[in-house]
XYZ file of C-alpha atoms in Angstrom:
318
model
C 5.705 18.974 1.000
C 8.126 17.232 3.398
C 10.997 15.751 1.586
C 11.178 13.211 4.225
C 7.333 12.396 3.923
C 7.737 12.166 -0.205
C 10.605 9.647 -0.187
C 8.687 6.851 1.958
C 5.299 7.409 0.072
C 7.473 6.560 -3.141
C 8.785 3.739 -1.879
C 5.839 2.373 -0.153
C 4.102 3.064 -3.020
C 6.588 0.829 -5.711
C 6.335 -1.904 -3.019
C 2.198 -1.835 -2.282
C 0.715 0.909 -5.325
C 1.605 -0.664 -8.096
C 0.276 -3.797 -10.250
C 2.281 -6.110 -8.019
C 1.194 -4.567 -5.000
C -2.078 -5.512 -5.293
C -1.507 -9.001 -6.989
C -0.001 -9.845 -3.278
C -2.620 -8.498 -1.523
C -5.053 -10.442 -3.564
C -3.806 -13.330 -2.828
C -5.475 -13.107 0.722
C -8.765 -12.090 -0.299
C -12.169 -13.978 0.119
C -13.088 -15.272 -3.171
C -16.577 -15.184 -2.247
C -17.252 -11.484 -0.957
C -18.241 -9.968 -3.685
C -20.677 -12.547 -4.670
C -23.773 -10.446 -3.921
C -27.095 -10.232 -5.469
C -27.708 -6.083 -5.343
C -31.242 -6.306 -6.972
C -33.212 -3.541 -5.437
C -29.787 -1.483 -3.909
C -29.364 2.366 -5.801
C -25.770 3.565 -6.044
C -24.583 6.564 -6.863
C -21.004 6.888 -8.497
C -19.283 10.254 -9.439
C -17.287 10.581 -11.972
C -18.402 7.095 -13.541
C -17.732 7.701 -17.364
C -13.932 6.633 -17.283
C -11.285 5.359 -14.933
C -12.257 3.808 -11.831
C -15.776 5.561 -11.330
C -16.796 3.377 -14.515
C -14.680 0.358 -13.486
C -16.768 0.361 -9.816
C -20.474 1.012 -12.090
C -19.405 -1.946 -14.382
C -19.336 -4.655 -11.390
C -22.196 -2.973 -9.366
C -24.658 -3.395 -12.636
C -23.224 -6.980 -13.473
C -24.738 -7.518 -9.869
C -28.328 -6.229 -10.475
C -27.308 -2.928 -8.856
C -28.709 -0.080 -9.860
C -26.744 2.884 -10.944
C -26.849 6.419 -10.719
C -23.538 7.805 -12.712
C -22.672 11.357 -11.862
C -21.167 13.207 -15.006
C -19.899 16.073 -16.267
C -19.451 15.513 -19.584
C -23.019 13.804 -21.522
C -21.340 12.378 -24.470
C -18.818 10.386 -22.485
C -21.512 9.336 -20.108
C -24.010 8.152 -22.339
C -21.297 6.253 -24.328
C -19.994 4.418 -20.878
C -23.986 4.007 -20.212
C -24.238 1.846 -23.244
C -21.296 -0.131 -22.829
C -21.794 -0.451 -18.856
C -25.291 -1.874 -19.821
C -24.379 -3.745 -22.897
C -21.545 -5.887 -20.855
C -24.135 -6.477 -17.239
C -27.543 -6.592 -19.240
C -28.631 -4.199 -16.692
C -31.307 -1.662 -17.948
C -31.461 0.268 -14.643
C -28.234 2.298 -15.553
C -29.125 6.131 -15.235
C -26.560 9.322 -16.571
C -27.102 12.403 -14.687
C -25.140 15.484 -16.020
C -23.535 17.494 -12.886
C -20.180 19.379 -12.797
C -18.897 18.537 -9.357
C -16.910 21.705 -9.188
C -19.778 23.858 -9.243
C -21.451 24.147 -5.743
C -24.942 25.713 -7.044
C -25.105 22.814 -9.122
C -24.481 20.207 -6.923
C -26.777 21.132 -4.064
C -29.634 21.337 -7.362
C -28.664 17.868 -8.792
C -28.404 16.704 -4.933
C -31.940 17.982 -3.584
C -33.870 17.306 -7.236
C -32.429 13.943 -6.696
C -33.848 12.954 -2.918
C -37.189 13.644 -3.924
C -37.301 11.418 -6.691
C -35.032 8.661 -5.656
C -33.780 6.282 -3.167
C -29.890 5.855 -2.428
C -28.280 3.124 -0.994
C -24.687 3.486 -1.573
C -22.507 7.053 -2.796
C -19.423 6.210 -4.299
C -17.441 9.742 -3.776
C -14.682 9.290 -7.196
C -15.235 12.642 -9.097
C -11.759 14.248 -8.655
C -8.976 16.274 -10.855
C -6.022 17.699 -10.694
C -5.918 20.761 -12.221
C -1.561 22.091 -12.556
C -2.263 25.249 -13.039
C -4.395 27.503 -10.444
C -8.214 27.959 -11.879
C -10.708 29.720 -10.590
C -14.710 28.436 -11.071
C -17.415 30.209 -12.558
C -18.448 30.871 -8.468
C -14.814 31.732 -7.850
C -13.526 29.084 -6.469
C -10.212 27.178 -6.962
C -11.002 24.129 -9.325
C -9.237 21.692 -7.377
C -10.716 22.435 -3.917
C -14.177 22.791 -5.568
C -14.207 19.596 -6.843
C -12.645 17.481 -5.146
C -13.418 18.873 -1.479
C -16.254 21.262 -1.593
C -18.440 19.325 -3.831
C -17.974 15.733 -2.179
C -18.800 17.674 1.289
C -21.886 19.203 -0.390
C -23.020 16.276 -2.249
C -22.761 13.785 0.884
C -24.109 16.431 3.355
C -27.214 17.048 1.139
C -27.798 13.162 0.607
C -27.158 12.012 4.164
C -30.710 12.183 5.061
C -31.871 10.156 2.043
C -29.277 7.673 3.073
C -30.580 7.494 6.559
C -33.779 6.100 5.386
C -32.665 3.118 4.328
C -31.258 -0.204 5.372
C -27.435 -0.549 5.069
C -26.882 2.749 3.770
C -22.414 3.492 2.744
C -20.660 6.177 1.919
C -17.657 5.478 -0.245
C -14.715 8.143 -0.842
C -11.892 7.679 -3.534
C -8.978 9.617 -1.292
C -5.734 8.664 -2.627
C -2.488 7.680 -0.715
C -0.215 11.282 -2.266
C -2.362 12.529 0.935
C -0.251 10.755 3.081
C 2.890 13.771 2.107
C 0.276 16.097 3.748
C -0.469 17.348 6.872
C -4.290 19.002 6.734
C -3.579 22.898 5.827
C -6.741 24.781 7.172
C -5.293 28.191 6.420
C -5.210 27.885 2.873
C -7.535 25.739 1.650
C -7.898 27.201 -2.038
C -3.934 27.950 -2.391
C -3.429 31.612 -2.553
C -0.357 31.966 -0.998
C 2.711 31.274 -2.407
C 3.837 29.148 -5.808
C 0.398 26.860 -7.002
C 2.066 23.039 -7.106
C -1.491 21.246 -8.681
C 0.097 17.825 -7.116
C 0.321 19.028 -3.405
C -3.128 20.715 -4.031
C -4.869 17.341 -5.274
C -2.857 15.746 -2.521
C -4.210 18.308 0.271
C -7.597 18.189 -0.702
C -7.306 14.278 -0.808
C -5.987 14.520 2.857
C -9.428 16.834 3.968
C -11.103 13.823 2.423
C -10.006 11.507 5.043
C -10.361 13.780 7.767
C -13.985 14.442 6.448
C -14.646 10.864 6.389
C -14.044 10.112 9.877
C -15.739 13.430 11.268
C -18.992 12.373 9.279
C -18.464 8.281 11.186
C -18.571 10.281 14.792
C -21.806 11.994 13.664
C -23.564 9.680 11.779
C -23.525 6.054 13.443
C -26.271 4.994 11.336
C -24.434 5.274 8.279
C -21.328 3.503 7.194
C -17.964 5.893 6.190
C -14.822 5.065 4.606
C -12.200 6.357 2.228
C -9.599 4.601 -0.132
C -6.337 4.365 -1.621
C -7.016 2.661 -5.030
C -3.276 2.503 -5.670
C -1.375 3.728 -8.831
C -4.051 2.827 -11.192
C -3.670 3.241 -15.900
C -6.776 5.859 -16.095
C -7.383 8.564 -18.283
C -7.381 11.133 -15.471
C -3.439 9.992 -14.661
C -2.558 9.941 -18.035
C -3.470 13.574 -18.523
C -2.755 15.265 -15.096
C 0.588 13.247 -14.533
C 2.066 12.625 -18.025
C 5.229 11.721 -16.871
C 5.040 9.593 -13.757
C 2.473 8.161 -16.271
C 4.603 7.064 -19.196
C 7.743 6.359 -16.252
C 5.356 4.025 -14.206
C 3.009 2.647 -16.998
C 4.157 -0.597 -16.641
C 4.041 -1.035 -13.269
C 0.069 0.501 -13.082
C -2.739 -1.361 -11.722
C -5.837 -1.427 -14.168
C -8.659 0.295 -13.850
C -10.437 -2.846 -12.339
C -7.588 -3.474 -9.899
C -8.190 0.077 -8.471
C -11.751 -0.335 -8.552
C -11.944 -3.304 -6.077
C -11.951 -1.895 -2.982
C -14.606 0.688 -4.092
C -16.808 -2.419 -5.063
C -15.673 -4.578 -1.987
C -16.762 -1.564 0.449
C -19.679 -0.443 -1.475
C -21.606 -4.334 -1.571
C -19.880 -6.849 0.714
C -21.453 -8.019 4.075
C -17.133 -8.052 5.608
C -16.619 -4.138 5.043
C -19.124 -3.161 7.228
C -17.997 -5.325 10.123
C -15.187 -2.691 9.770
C -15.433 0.519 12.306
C -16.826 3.313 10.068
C -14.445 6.154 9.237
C -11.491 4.268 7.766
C -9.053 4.094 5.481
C -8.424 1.572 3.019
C -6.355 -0.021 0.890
C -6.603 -3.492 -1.036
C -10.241 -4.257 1.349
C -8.116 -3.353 4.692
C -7.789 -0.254 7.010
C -4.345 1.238 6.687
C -3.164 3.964 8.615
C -3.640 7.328 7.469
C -0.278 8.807 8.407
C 3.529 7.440 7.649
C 5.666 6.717 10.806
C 7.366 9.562 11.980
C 5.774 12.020 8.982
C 4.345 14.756 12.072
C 1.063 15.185 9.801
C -1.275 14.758 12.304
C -3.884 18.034 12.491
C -4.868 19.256 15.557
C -8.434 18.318 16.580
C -8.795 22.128 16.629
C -7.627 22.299 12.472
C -10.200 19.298 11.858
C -12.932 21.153 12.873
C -11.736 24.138 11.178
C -11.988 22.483 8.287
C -15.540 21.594 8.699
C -16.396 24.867 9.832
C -14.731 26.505 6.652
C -16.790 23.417 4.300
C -20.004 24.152 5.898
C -19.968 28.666 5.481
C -19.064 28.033 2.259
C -21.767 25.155 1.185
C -24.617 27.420 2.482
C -23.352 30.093 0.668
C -24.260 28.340 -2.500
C -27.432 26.362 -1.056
C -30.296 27.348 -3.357
């Protein structure tokens, strides 16, 4: 990781990440785009039992939305089913168990899913950040397999039930660490050298961005973007980054706070005036790489990358 590249995502970060940050960039929002009647739209968040994911499946359902939450863990989800439905007096609120780092799996839940069910809107938010280098059940390195191999195989198996309907979105939850990287095509699940879980997360959140605007050139009919939801108090920080947690816990946005632009891209009429393929943070299109940082991949790398996604999806396709 590039010291350089490090130092002026930290400071960007204290200025724009934090609770602050995004109380200024509120202040210039449109009160009124996110007053939306969603009645008759599906969604589909991953990851929607804590943190963000449930934050973005709260305001969906308080807007008639329904909801599709992607789980892992059925406890959890059936617990932030209840209270997600209790607080919007939404019924249409359904829990799907489906461990995202599991490619078999996915492609199941994925293709089971099409042939019952319409989709409107994926919300891409299942993520971790495992510190320590763990393999899958299928072999795979945890991080990678969740958090880029599963969103490529979930979205890629969906995008045809998204192009059959009318203002169909793809929503990813990338985060800004991916700004310290530049897109590493040659070791995409971290063999080489010392495992750092933080550069991992942050590498795999960078492939998210580039996979976001490769799927915008080849899909026009559907409408990409990823997201920074800043430095956010969820469960998933608290745990994977114990003590930038308790340093910055003050500072943190809430979960709502980093759920905004999720729920601003995901339902109002102004984000899809935006170009498809962005990046976002606080509901506008930031760049994706600091001044001066060199992190740029190669058009060559980029497809690389989708090359490497799409051998190692079909190996797993049931």
């Amino acid at each position: 990781m590039s010291i350089y590249r490090n130092a002026v995502w930290f400071m960007k970060g204290l200025q724009e990440y934090t609770k602050s940050g995004y109380e200024a960039a509120a202040k210039h929002f449109v009160p009124n785009d996110l007053d939306v009647n969603l009645t008759g739209r599906s969604f589909m968040v991953t990851g929607a039992n804590s943190g963000i994911g449930k934050a973005a499946a709260q305001e969906i359902a308080a807007r008639g939305g329904t909801v599709h939450m992607v789980c892992r863990n059925k406890g959890r989800a059936e617990a932030a089913k209840d209270e997600i439905v209790e607080r919007s007096k939404n019924e249409n609120v359904h829990v799907h168990i489906v461990d995202m780092s599991s490619a078999k799996q996915v492609w199941e839940f994925a293709q089971n899913f099409s042939q019952n069910n319409k989709i409107h809107v994926l919300i891409n938010n299942a993520g971790c950040m495992v510190n320590q280098r763990e393999l899958t059940d299928e072999g795979l390195e945890k991080n990678f397999a969740t958090n880029t191999l599963g969103t490529y195989i979930l979205t890629t198996a969906l995008i045809p039930s998204l192009k059959q309907v009318e203002d169909p979105r793809v929503i990813t939850v990338s985060s800004g660490g991916m700004l310290t990287q530049k897109l590493n095509v040659d070791d995409l699940q971290f063999e080489r050298g010392a495992f750092d879980g933080t550069m991992a997360y942050a590498q795999n959140k960078r492939q998210q961005v580039v996979l976001t605007d490769k799927w915008a050139a080849q899909h026009k009919d559907i409408h990409f973007s990823s997201m920074h939801p800043g430095w956010a108090d969820t469960p998933a920080v608290q745990s994977s980054m114990p003590s930038f947690h308790a340093k910055m816990q003050s500072k943190l946005r809430t979960e709502a706070m980093g759920a905004d632009t999720v729920v601003w891209l995901a339902v109002s009429a102004a984000a899809i005036k935006q170009p498809s393929g962005l990046f976002f943070q606080d509901r506008k299109p930031v760049p994706t790489h600091l001044p001066l940082a060199w992190s740029r991949p190669s058009a060559q790398d980029e497809d690389q990358l989708l090359a490497a996604l799409q051998e190692l999806a079909l190996k797993f396709k049931p």
